[in-house]
mmCIF file of C-alpha atoms in Angstrom:
data_model
loop_
_atom_site.group_PDB
_atom_site.id
_atom_site.type_symbol
_atom_site.label_atom_id
_atom_site.label_comp_id
_atom_site.label_asym_id
_atom_site.label_seq_id
_atom_site.Cartn_x
_atom_site.Cartn_y
_atom_site.Cartn_z
ATOM 1 C CA THR A 1167 60.038 60.240 85.154
ATOM 2 C CA LEU A 1168 61.671 62.946 87.072
ATOM 3 C CA ASP A 1169 58.184 64.458 87.947
ATOM 4 C CA ARG A 1170 56.801 61.262 89.443
ATOM 5 C CA SER A 1171 60.365 60.882 91.183
ATOM 6 C CA MET A 1172 60.041 64.021 92.934
ATOM 7 C CA GLN A 1173 56.350 63.897 93.918
ATOM 8 C CA GLY A 1174 57.524 60.398 95.374
ATOM 9 C CA GLY A 1175 60.197 62.307 97.392
ATOM 10 C CA PHE A 1176 57.888 64.723 98.507
ATOM 11 C CA GLU A 1177 55.147 62.287 99.700
ATOM 12 C CA ASP A 1178 57.789 60.304 101.757
ATOM 13 C CA LEU A 1179 58.922 63.481 103.070
ATOM 14 C CA ALA A 1180 55.438 65.064 103.773
ATOM 15 C CA LYS A 1181 54.840 61.644 105.637
ATOM 16 C CA GLU A 1182 57.718 61.783 107.897
ATOM 17 C CA ILE A 1183 57.185 65.366 108.921
ATOM 18 C CA GLY A 1184 53.473 64.221 109.671
ATOM 19 C CA LYS A 1185 54.992 61.916 111.830
ATOM 20 C CA ILE A 1186 56.682 64.466 113.841
ATOM 21 C CA GLY A 1187 54.233 66.934 113.769
ATOM 22 C CA SER A 1188 51.548 64.640 114.985
ATOM 23 C CA ARG A 1189 52.896 64.225 118.018
ATOM 24 C CA SER A 1190 52.578 67.713 118.807
ATOM 25 C CA VAL A 1191 48.807 67.499 118.040
ATOM 26 C CA PRO A 1192 46.393 66.325 120.823
ATOM 27 C CA SER A 1193 45.463 62.563 120.526
ATOM 28 C CA GLU A 1194 41.710 63.394 120.626
ATOM 29 C CA PRO A 1195 40.305 66.312 119.124
ATOM 30 C CA ALA A 1196 37.708 68.178 121.347
ATOM 31 C CA ALA A 1197 34.094 66.760 120.499
ATOM 32 C CA GLY A 1198 32.193 68.551 118.031
ATOM 33 C CA THR A 1199 35.493 70.018 116.607
ATOM 34 C CA THR A 1200 35.574 70.605 113.197
ATOM 35 C CA GLY A 1201 39.083 71.854 113.004
ATOM 36 C CA GLY A 1202 38.232 75.132 110.695
ATOM 37 C CA THR A 1203 35.671 77.103 109.341
ATOM 38 C CA PRO A 1204 34.235 76.867 105.866
ATOM 39 C CA PRO A 1205 35.170 79.958 103.652
ATOM 40 C CA SER A 1206 32.733 82.913 102.594
ATOM 41 C CA GLY A 1207 32.515 84.208 99.347
ATOM 42 C CA LYS A 1208 32.182 82.546 95.150
ATOM 43 C CA GLY A 1209 32.234 78.629 95.892
ATOM 44 C CA ALA A 1210 31.493 78.750 99.761
ATOM 45 C CA THR A 1211 28.591 76.513 100.742
ATOM 46 C CA ASN A 1212 25.822 77.424 102.881
ATOM 47 C CA GLU A 1213 25.595 73.926 104.617
ATOM 48 C CA PRO A 1214 26.254 74.100 108.310
ATOM 49 C CA THR A 1215 29.728 72.781 109.440
ATOM 50 C CA LEU A 1216 29.247 69.335 110.197
ATOM 51 C CA THR A 1217 30.937 67.023 112.851
ATOM 52 C CA LEU A 1218 33.935 65.172 111.264
ATOM 53 C CA PRO A 1219 35.296 61.775 112.221
ATOM 54 C CA ALA A 1220 37.930 62.031 114.683
ATOM 55 C CA ASP A 1221 40.491 61.056 111.807
ATOM 56 C CA LEU A 1222 39.579 63.626 109.672
ATOM 57 C CA ALA A 1223 38.810 66.267 112.502
ATOM 58 C CA LYS A 1224 42.709 65.637 113.640
ATOM 59 C CA ASP A 1225 43.937 66.479 110.251
ATOM 60 C CA VAL A 1226 41.659 69.584 109.876
ATOM 61 C CA ALA A 1227 42.960 70.663 113.170
ATOM 62 C CA ARG A 1228 46.942 70.399 111.583
ATOM 63 C CA LEU A 1229 45.921 73.055 109.084
ATOM 64 C CA SER A 1230 46.905 76.042 110.814
ATOM 65 C CA ASP A 1231 49.837 74.558 112.396
ATOM 66 C CA PRO A 1232 52.601 77.382 112.113
ATOM 67 C CA GLU A 1233 54.956 74.763 110.557
ATOM 68 C CA ALA A 1234 54.379 74.502 106.603
ATOM 69 C CA GLY A 1235 55.432 70.546 106.808
ATOM 70 C CA VAL A 1236 52.915 69.787 109.550
ATOM 71 C CA ARG A 1237 50.145 71.493 107.379
ATOM 72 C CA TRP A 1238 51.660 69.652 104.271
ATOM 73 C CA ALA A 1239 51.267 66.304 105.563
ATOM 74 C CA ALA A 1240 47.652 67.347 107.021
ATOM 75 C CA ILE A 1241 46.888 68.092 103.451
ATOM 76 C CA ASP A 1242 48.145 64.899 102.156
ATOM 77 C CA ALA A 1243 46.602 62.916 104.956
ATOM 78 C CA LEU A 1244 43.072 64.481 104.050
ATOM 79 C CA LEU A 1245 43.290 63.899 100.556
ATOM 80 C CA ALA A 1246 44.596 60.341 100.715
ATOM 81 C CA LYS A 1247 41.218 60.037 102.650
ATOM 82 C CA LYS A 1248 39.222 61.302 99.616
ATOM 83 C CA ASP A 1249 36.255 62.566 101.397
ATOM 84 C CA ALA A 1250 34.582 65.275 100.099
ATOM 85 C CA ARG A 1251 33.579 66.661 103.662
ATOM 86 C CA VAL A 1252 36.895 68.082 104.300
ATOM 87 C CA VAL A 1253 36.686 70.185 100.843
ATOM 88 C CA PRO A 1254 35.635 73.447 103.212
ATOM 89 C CA HIS A 1255 38.579 73.148 105.126
ATOM 90 C CA LEU A 1256 40.929 72.765 102.584
ATOM 91 C CA ILE A 1257 39.778 75.912 100.270
ATOM 92 C CA PRO A 1258 41.047 78.247 102.681
ATOM 93 C CA THR A 1259 45.023 76.628 102.382
ATOM 94 C CA LEU A 1260 44.738 77.713 98.527
ATOM 95 C CA LYS A 1261 45.911 80.833 100.416
ATOM 96 C CA ASP A 1262 48.328 79.210 102.347
ATOM 97 C CA GLU A 1263 52.038 81.230 102.453
ATOM 98 C CA ASP A 1264 53.743 78.532 101.010
ATOM 99 C CA PRO A 1265 53.806 78.087 97.723
ATOM 100 C CA PHE A 1266 53.912 74.105 97.449
ATOM 101 C CA ILE A 1267 50.935 73.835 100.064
ATOM 102 C CA ARG A 1268 48.694 76.086 97.829
ATOM 103 C CA ARG A 1269 49.921 73.898 94.682
ATOM 104 C CA LEU A 1270 49.144 70.187 96.869
ATOM 105 C CA THR A 1271 45.683 71.951 97.415
ATOM 106 C CA ALA A 1272 44.792 73.209 94.476
ATOM 107 C CA THR A 1273 45.932 69.800 93.083
ATOM 108 C CA GLY A 1274 44.065 67.792 95.401
ATOM 109 C CA LEU A 1275 40.794 69.666 94.950
ATOM 110 C CA GLY A 1276 40.578 68.588 91.179
ATOM 111 C CA LYS A 1277 41.148 64.956 93.013
ATOM 112 C CA LEU A 1278 38.610 65.253 94.822
ATOM 113 C CA GLU A 1279 36.270 66.239 92.216
ATOM 114 C CA ASP A 1280 33.790 68.697 94.147
ATOM 115 C CA LYS A 1281 32.179 71.210 92.321
ATOM 116 C CA ARG A 1282 32.398 73.697 95.507
ATOM 117 C CA ALA A 1283 35.922 73.965 94.445
ATOM 118 C CA ILE A 1284 35.442 75.463 91.117
ATOM 119 C CA TRP A 1285 35.609 79.408 92.107
ATOM 120 C CA PRO A 1286 38.044 78.867 94.712
ATOM 121 C CA LEU A 1287 40.169 77.110 92.006
ATOM 122 C CA PHE A 1288 39.086 80.020 89.583
ATOM 123 C CA ASP A 1289 40.509 82.508 91.840
ATOM 124 C CA ALA A 1290 43.775 80.376 92.745
ATOM 125 C CA MET A 1291 44.481 80.832 88.742
ATOM 126 C CA SER A 1292 45.709 84.467 89.897
ATOM 127 C CA ASP A 1293 47.897 82.907 92.007
ATOM 128 C CA SER A 1294 51.451 85.107 92.482
ATOM 129 C CA GLU A 1295 53.047 81.429 91.570
ATOM 130 C CA SER A 1296 53.109 79.809 88.218
ATOM 131 C CA ILE A 1297 52.771 76.411 90.200
ATOM 132 C CA VAL A 1298 50.030 77.400 91.735
ATOM 133 C CA ARG A 1299 48.086 78.665 88.566
ATOM 134 C CA SER A 1300 48.947 75.782 86.683
ATOM 135 C CA ALA A 1301 47.967 73.014 88.977
ATOM 136 C CA ALA A 1302 44.388 75.168 89.870
ATOM 137 C CA TYR A 1303 44.287 75.640 86.102
ATOM 138 C CA ARG A 1304 44.554 71.567 85.503
ATOM 139 C CA SER A 1305 41.942 71.034 88.496
ATOM 140 C CA LEU A 1306 39.567 73.415 87.258
ATOM 141 C CA VAL A 1307 39.878 71.632 83.845
ATOM 142 C CA LYS A 1308 39.176 68.544 85.231
ATOM 143 C CA LEU A 1309 36.205 69.662 87.599
ATOM 144 C CA THR A 1310 34.363 71.411 84.397
ATOM 145 C CA LYS A 1311 34.803 68.825 82.237
ATOM 146 C CA GLU A 1312 30.944 68.189 81.809
ATOM 147 C CA PHE A 1313 30.562 72.201 80.896
ATOM 148 C CA GLY A 1314 31.869 71.679 77.684
ATOM 149 C CA LYS A 1315 35.120 72.147 75.988
ATOM 150 C CA SER A 1316 37.425 74.246 78.680
ATOM 151 C CA LEU A 1317 39.086 77.555 77.839
ATOM 152 C CA ALA A 1318 42.932 77.897 77.285
ATOM 153 C CA PHE A 1319 44.951 79.606 79.969
ATOM 154 C CA ASP A 1320 48.456 79.993 80.158
ATOM 155 C CA PRO A 1321 49.880 79.898 83.889
ATOM 156 C CA ASP A 1322 52.964 81.285 82.496
ATOM 157 C CA ALA A 1323 51.640 84.171 79.858
ATOM 158 C CA SER A 1324 52.442 87.888 80.866
ATOM 159 C CA LYS A 1325 49.875 89.486 83.615
ATOM 160 C CA GLU A 1326 47.956 91.437 80.908
ATOM 161 C CA LYS A 1327 47.465 88.074 79.324
ATOM 162 C CA ARG A 1328 46.450 85.963 81.695
ATOM 163 C CA LYS A 1329 44.090 88.783 83.268
ATOM 164 C CA ALA A 1330 42.126 88.243 79.876
ATOM 165 C CA ALA A 1331 42.494 84.500 79.680
ATOM 166 C CA LEU A 1332 40.494 84.825 83.614
ATOM 167 C CA LYS A 1333 37.902 87.224 82.086
ATOM 168 C CA LYS A 1334 36.746 84.415 79.602
ATOM 169 C CA TRP A 1335 36.750 81.974 82.196
ATOM 170 C CA LYS A 1336 34.672 83.643 84.585
ATOM 171 C CA ASP A 1337 32.702 84.539 81.510
ATOM 172 C CA TRP A 1338 32.121 80.944 80.780
ATOM 173 C CA LEU A 1339 31.970 79.600 84.234
ATOM 174 C CA GLU A 1340 29.308 82.194 85.493
ATOM 175 C CA LYS A 1341 26.760 80.940 82.385
ATOM 176 C CA ARG A 1342 27.693 77.329 83.400
ATOM 177 C CA ALA A 1343 28.688 76.831 87.104
ATOM 178 C CA THR A 1344 25.546 76.530 89.272
ATOM 179 C CA ASN A 1345 27.665 77.110 92.663
#
């Protein structure tokens, strides 16, 4: 109950911050602007970056704002739209300096249920913050449920135990994931 209450409070705060932050964002993004580039490495797509609709492009552009509250509100808005076209733009926010933004992204990527997030979420299970590791693990379990029973992972275990669990996860994923 407390988690739901806190989440509701965070969502209200993010909306208010988003209203403030949206005043500093141009009302119309430049034609053809996507607001970001897809990440490289595991899980990255080789698809060309497509032009996003104006409402998505506006929020994607806010992902690089210097204010954490604006970035939070942008991620929250993008996730609320439930459009998988934003996944390549959200993935880099798994490495944001703010752990709460990383956690929001990790949780949201699981809800979008896009397989392009599998490897980035796996990488996020090595995050320095337990809240991010936990969110990444829950989302990864959700995205890989069709692969069969997922492996265990304790985000609060010692670094050595987490490393051993991640090795098992990596081996398991490499046999099952096609991304």
